[in-house]
mmCIF file with all atom_site columns, C-alpha atoms in Angstrom:
data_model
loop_
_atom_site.group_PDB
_atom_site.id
_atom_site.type_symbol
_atom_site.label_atom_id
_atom_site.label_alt_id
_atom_site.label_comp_id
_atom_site.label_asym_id
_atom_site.label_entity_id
_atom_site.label_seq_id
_atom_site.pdbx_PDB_ins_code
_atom_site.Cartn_x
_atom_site.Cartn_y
_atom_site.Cartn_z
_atom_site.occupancy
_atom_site.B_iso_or_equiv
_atom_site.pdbx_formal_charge
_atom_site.auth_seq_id
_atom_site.auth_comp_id
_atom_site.auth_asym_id
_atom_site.auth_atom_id
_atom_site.pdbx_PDB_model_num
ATOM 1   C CA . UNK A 1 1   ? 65.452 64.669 13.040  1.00 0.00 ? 1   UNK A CA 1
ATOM 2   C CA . UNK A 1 2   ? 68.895 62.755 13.372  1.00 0.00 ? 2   UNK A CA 1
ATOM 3   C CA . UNK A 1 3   ? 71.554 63.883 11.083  1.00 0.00 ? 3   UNK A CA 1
ATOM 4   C CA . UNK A 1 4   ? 72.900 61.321 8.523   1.00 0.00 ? 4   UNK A CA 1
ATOM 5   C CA . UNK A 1 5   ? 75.918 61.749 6.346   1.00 0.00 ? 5   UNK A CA 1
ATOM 6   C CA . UNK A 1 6   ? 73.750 62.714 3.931   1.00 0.00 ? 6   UNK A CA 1
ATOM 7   C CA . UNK A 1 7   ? 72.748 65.952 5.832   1.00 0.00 ? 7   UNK A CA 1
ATOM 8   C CA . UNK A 1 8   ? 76.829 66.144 6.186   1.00 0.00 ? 8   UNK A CA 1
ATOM 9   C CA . UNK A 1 9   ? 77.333 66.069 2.631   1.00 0.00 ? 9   UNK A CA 1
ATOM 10  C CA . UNK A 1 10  ? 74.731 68.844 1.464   1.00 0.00 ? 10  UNK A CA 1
ATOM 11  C CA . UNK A 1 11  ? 76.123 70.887 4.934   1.00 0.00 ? 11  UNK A CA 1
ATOM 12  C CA . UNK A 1 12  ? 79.597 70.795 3.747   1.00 0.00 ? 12  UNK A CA 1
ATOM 13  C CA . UNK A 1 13  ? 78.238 71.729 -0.273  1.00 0.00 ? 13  UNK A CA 1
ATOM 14  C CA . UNK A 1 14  ? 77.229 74.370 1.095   1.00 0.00 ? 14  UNK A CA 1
ATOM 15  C CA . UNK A 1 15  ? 79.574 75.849 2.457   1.00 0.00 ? 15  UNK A CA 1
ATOM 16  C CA . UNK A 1 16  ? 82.110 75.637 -0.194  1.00 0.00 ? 16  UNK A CA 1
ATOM 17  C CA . UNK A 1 17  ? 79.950 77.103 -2.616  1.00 0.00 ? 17  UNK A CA 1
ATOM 18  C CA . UNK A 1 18  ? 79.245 80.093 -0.086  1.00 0.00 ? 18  UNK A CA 1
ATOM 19  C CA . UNK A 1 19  ? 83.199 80.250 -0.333  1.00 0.00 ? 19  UNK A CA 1
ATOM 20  C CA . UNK A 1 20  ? 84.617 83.045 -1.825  1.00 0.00 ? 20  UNK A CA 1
ATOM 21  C CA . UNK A 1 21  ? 86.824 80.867 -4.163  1.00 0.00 ? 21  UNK A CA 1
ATOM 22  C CA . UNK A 1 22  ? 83.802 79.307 -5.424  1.00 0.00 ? 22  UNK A CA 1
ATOM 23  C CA . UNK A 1 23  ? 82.200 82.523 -6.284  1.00 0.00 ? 23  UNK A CA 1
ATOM 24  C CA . UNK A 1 24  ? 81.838 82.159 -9.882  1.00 0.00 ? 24  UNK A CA 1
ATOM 25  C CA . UNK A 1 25  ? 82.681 78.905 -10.434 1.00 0.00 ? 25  UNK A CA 1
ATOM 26  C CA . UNK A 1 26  ? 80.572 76.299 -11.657 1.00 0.00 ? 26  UNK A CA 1
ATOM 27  C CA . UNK A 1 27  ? 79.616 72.826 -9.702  1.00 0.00 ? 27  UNK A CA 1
ATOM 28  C CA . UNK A 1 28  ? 80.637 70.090 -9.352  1.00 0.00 ? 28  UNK A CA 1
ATOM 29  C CA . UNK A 1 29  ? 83.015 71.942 -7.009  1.00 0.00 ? 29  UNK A CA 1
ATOM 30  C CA . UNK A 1 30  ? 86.946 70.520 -6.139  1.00 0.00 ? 30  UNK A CA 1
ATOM 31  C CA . UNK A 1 31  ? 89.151 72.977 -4.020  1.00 0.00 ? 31  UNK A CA 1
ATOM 32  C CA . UNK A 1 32  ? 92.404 72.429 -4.202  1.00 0.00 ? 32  UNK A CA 1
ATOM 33  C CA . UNK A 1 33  ? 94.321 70.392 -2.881  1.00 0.00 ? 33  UNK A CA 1
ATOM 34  C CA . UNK A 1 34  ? 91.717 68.131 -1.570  1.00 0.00 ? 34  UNK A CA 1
ATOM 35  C CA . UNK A 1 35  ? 88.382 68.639 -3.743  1.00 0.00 ? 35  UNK A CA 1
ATOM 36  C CA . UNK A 1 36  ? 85.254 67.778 -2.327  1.00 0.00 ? 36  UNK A CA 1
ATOM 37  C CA . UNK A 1 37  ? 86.623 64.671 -0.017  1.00 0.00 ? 37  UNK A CA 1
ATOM 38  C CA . UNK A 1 38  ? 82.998 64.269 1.310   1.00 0.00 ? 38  UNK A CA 1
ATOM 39  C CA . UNK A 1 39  ? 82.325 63.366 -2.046  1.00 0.00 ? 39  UNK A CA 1
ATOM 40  C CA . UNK A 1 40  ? 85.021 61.018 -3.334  1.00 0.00 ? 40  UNK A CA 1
ATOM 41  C CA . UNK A 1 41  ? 83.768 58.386 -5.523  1.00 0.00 ? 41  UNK A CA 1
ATOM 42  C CA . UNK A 1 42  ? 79.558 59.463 -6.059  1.00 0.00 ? 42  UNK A CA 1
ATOM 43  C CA . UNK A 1 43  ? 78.839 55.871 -3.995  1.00 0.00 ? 43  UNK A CA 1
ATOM 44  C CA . UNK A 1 44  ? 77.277 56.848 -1.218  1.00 0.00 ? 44  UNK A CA 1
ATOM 45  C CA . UNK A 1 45  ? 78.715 53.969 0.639   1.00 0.00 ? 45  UNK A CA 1
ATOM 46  C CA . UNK A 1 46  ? 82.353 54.449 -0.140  1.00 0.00 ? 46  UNK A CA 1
ATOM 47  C CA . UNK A 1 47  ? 82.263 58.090 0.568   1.00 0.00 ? 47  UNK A CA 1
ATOM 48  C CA . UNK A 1 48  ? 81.079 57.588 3.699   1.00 0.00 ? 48  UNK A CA 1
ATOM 49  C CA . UNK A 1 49  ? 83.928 54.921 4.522   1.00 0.00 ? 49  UNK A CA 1
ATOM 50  C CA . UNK A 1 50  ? 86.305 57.144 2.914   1.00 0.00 ? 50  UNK A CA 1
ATOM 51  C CA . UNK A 1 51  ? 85.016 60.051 5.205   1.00 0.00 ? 51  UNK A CA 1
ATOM 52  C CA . UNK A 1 52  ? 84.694 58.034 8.015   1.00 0.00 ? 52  UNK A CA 1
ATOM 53  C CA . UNK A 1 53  ? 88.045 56.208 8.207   1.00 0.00 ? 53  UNK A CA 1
ATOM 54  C CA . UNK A 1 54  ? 90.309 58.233 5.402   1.00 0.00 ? 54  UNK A CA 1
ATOM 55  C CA . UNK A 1 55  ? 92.795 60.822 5.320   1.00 0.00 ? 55  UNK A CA 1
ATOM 56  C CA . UNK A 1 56  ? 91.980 64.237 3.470   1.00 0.00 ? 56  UNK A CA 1
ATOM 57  C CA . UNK A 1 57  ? 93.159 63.684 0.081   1.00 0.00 ? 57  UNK A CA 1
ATOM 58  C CA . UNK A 1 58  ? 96.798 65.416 -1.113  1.00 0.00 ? 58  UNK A CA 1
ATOM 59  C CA . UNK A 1 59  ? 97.205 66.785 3.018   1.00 0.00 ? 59  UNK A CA 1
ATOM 60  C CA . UNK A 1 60  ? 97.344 63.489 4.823   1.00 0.00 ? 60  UNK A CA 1
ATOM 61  C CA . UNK A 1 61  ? 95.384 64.374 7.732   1.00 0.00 ? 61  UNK A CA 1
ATOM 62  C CA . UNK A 1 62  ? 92.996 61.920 9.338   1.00 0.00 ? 62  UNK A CA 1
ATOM 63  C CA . UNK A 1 63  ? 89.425 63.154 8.774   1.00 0.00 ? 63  UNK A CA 1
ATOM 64  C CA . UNK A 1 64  ? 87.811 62.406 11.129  1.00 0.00 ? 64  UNK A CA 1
ATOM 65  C CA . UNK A 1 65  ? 88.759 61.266 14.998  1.00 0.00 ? 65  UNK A CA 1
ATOM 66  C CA . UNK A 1 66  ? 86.362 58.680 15.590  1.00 0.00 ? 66  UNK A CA 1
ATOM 67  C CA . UNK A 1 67  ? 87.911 57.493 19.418  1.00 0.00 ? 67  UNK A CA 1
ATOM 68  C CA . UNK A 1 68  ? 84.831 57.395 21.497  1.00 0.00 ? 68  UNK A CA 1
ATOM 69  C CA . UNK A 1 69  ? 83.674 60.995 22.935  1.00 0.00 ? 69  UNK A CA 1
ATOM 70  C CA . UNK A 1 70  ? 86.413 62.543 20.538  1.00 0.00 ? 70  UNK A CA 1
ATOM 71  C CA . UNK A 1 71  ? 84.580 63.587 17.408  1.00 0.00 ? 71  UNK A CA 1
ATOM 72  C CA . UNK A 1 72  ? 84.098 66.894 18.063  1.00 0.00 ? 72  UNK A CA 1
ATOM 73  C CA . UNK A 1 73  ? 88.064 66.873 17.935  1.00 0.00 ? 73  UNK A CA 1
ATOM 74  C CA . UNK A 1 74  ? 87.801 65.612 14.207  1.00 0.00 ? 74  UNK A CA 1
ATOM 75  C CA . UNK A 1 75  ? 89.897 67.708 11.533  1.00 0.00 ? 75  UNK A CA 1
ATOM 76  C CA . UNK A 1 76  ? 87.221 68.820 9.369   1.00 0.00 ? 76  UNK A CA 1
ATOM 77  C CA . UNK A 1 77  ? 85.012 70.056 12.000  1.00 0.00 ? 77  UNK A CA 1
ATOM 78  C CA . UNK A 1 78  ? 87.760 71.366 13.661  1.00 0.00 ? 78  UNK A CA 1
ATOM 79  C CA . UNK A 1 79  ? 89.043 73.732 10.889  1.00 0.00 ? 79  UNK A CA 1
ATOM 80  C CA . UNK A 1 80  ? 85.720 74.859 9.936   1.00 0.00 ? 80  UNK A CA 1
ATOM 81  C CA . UNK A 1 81  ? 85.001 75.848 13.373  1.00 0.00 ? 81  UNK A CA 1
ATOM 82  C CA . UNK A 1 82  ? 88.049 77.183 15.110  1.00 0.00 ? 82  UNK A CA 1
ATOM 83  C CA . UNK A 1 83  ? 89.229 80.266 13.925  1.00 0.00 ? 83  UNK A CA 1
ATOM 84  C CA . UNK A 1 84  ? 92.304 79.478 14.241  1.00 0.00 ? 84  UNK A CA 1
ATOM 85  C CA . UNK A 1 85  ? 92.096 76.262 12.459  1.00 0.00 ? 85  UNK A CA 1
ATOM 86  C CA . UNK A 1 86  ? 94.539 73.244 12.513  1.00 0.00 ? 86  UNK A CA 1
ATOM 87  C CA . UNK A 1 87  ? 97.170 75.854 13.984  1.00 0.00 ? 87  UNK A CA 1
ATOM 88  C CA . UNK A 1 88  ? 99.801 72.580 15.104  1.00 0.00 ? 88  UNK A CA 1
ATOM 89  C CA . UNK A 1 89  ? 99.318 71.611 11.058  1.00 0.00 ? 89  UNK A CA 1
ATOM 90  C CA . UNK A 1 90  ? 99.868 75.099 10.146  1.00 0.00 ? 90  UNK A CA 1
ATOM 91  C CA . UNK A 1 91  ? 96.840 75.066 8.353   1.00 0.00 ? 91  UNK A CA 1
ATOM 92  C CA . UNK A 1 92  ? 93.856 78.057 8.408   1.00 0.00 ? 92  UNK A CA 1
ATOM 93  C CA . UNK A 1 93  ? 90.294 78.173 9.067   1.00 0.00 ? 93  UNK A CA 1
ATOM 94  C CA . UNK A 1 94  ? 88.586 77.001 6.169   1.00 0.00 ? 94  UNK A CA 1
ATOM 95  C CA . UNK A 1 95  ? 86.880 77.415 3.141   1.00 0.00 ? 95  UNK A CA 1
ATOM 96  C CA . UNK A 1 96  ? 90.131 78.968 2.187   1.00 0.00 ? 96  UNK A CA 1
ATOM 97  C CA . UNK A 1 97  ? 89.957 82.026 0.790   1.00 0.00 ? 97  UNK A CA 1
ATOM 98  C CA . UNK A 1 98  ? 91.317 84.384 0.706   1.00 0.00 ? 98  UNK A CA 1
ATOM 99  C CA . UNK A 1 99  ? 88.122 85.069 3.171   1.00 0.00 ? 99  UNK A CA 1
ATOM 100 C CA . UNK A 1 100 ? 85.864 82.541 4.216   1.00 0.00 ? 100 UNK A CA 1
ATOM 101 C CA . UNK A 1 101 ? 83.395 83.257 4.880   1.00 0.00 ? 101 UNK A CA 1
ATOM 102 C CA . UNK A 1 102 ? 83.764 81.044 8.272   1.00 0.00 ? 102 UNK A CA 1
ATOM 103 C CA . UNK A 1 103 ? 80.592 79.216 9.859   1.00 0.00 ? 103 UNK A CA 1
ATOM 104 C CA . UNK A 1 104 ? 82.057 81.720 12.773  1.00 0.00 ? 104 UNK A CA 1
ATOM 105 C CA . UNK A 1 105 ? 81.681 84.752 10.790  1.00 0.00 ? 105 UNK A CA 1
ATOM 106 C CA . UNK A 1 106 ? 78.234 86.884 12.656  1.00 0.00 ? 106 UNK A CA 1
ATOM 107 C CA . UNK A 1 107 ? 75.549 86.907 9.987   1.00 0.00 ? 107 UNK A CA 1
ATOM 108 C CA . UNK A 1 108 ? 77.124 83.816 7.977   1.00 0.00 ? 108 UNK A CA 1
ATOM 109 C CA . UNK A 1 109 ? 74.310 81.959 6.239   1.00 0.00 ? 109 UNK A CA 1
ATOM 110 C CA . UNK A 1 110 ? 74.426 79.346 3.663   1.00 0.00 ? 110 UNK A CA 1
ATOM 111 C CA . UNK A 1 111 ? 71.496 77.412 1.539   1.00 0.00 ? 111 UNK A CA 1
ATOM 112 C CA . UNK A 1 112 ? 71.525 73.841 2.289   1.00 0.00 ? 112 UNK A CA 1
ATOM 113 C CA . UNK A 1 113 ? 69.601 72.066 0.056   1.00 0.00 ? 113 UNK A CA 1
ATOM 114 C CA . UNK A 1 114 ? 67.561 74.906 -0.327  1.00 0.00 ? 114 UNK A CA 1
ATOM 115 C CA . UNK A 1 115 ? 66.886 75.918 3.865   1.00 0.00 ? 115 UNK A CA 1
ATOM 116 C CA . UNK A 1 116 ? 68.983 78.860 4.408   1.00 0.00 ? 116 UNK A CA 1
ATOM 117 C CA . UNK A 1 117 ? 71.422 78.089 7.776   1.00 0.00 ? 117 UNK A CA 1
ATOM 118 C CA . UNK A 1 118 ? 72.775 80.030 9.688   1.00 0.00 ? 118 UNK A CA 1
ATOM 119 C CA . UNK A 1 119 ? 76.581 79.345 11.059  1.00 0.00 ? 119 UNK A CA 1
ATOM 120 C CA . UNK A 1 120 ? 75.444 78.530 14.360  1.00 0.00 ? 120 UNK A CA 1
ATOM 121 C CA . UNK A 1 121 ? 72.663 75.882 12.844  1.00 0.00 ? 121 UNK A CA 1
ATOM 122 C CA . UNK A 1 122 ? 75.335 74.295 10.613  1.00 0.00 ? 122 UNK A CA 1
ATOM 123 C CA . UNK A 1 123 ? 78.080 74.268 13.543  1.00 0.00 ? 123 UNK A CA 1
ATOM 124 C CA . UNK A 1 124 ? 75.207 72.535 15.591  1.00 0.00 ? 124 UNK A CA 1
ATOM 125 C CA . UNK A 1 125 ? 74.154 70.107 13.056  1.00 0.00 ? 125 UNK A CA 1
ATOM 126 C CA . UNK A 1 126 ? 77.717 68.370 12.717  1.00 0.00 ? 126 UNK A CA 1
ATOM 127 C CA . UNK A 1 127 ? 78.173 68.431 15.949  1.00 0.00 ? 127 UNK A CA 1
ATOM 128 C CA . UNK A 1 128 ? 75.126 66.490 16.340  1.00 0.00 ? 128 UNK A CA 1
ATOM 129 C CA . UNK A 1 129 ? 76.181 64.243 13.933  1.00 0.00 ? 129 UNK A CA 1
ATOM 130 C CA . UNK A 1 130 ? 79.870 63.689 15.338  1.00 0.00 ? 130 UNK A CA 1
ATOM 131 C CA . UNK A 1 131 ? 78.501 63.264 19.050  1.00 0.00 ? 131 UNK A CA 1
ATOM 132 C CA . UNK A 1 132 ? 75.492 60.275 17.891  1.00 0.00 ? 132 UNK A CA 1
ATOM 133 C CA . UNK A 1 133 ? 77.923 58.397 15.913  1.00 0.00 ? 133 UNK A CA 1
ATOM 134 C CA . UNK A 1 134 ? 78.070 59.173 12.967  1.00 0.00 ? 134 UNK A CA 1
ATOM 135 C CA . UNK A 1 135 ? 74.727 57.692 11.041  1.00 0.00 ? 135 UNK A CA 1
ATOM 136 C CA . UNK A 1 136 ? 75.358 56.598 7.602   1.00 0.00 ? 136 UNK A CA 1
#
């Protein structure tokens, strides 16, 4: 099954509300400073322009890196993945915390629209989406 930005959405719900700052809190979810970028306007459309081609809201950091054979480099993949995050931005793995838990954590699992994932499925299933274009 190809992964649409749909799939992204849900993926990235999840793991903010596995965060620990969202422990407790009540959806719709918006971390500061950026809230739920993924998620922008509630047209489907627009967020996915706004993902696609925009800059994380209140950091100014390009989203995504859409240069062919690049995605994988993107910012939001990149700082969920790396555990050492954005480190030339000064900026952490994410969720922020304090904590995580990180996709890279062992035993991290998240529900995504009610599947359990684990870390490694989640990692997987953006970078499937980043590496076949991006489907809307």
């Amino acid at each position: 099954m190809a992964i649409v930005f749909a799939d992204v959405q849900n993926l990235l719900d999840a793991i903010l509300a596995k965060s620990t700052w969202a422990q407790g809190a009540h959806p719709p979810l918006h971390p500061q400073p950026h809230g739920a970028f993924w998620r922008q306007t509630g047209d489907y459309d627009q967020d996915y322009s706004l993902f696609t081609t925009g800059e994380v809201p209140n950091v100014g950091i390009p989203i995504m890196n859409t240069s062919v054979g690049q995605g994988l480099q993107s910012n939001f993949y990149v700082i969920l993945t790396n555990p050492n995050g954005l480190a030339d931005d000064g900026i952490p793995q994410m969720p922020g915390g304090p904590g995580g838990p990180y996709l890279t954590d062992s035993g991290y699992e998240a529900d995504v629209a009610g599947t359990t994932m684990t870390g490694q499925q989640i990692q997987e299933a953006l970078a499937s989406w980043l590496t076949n274009g991006f489907p809307k």
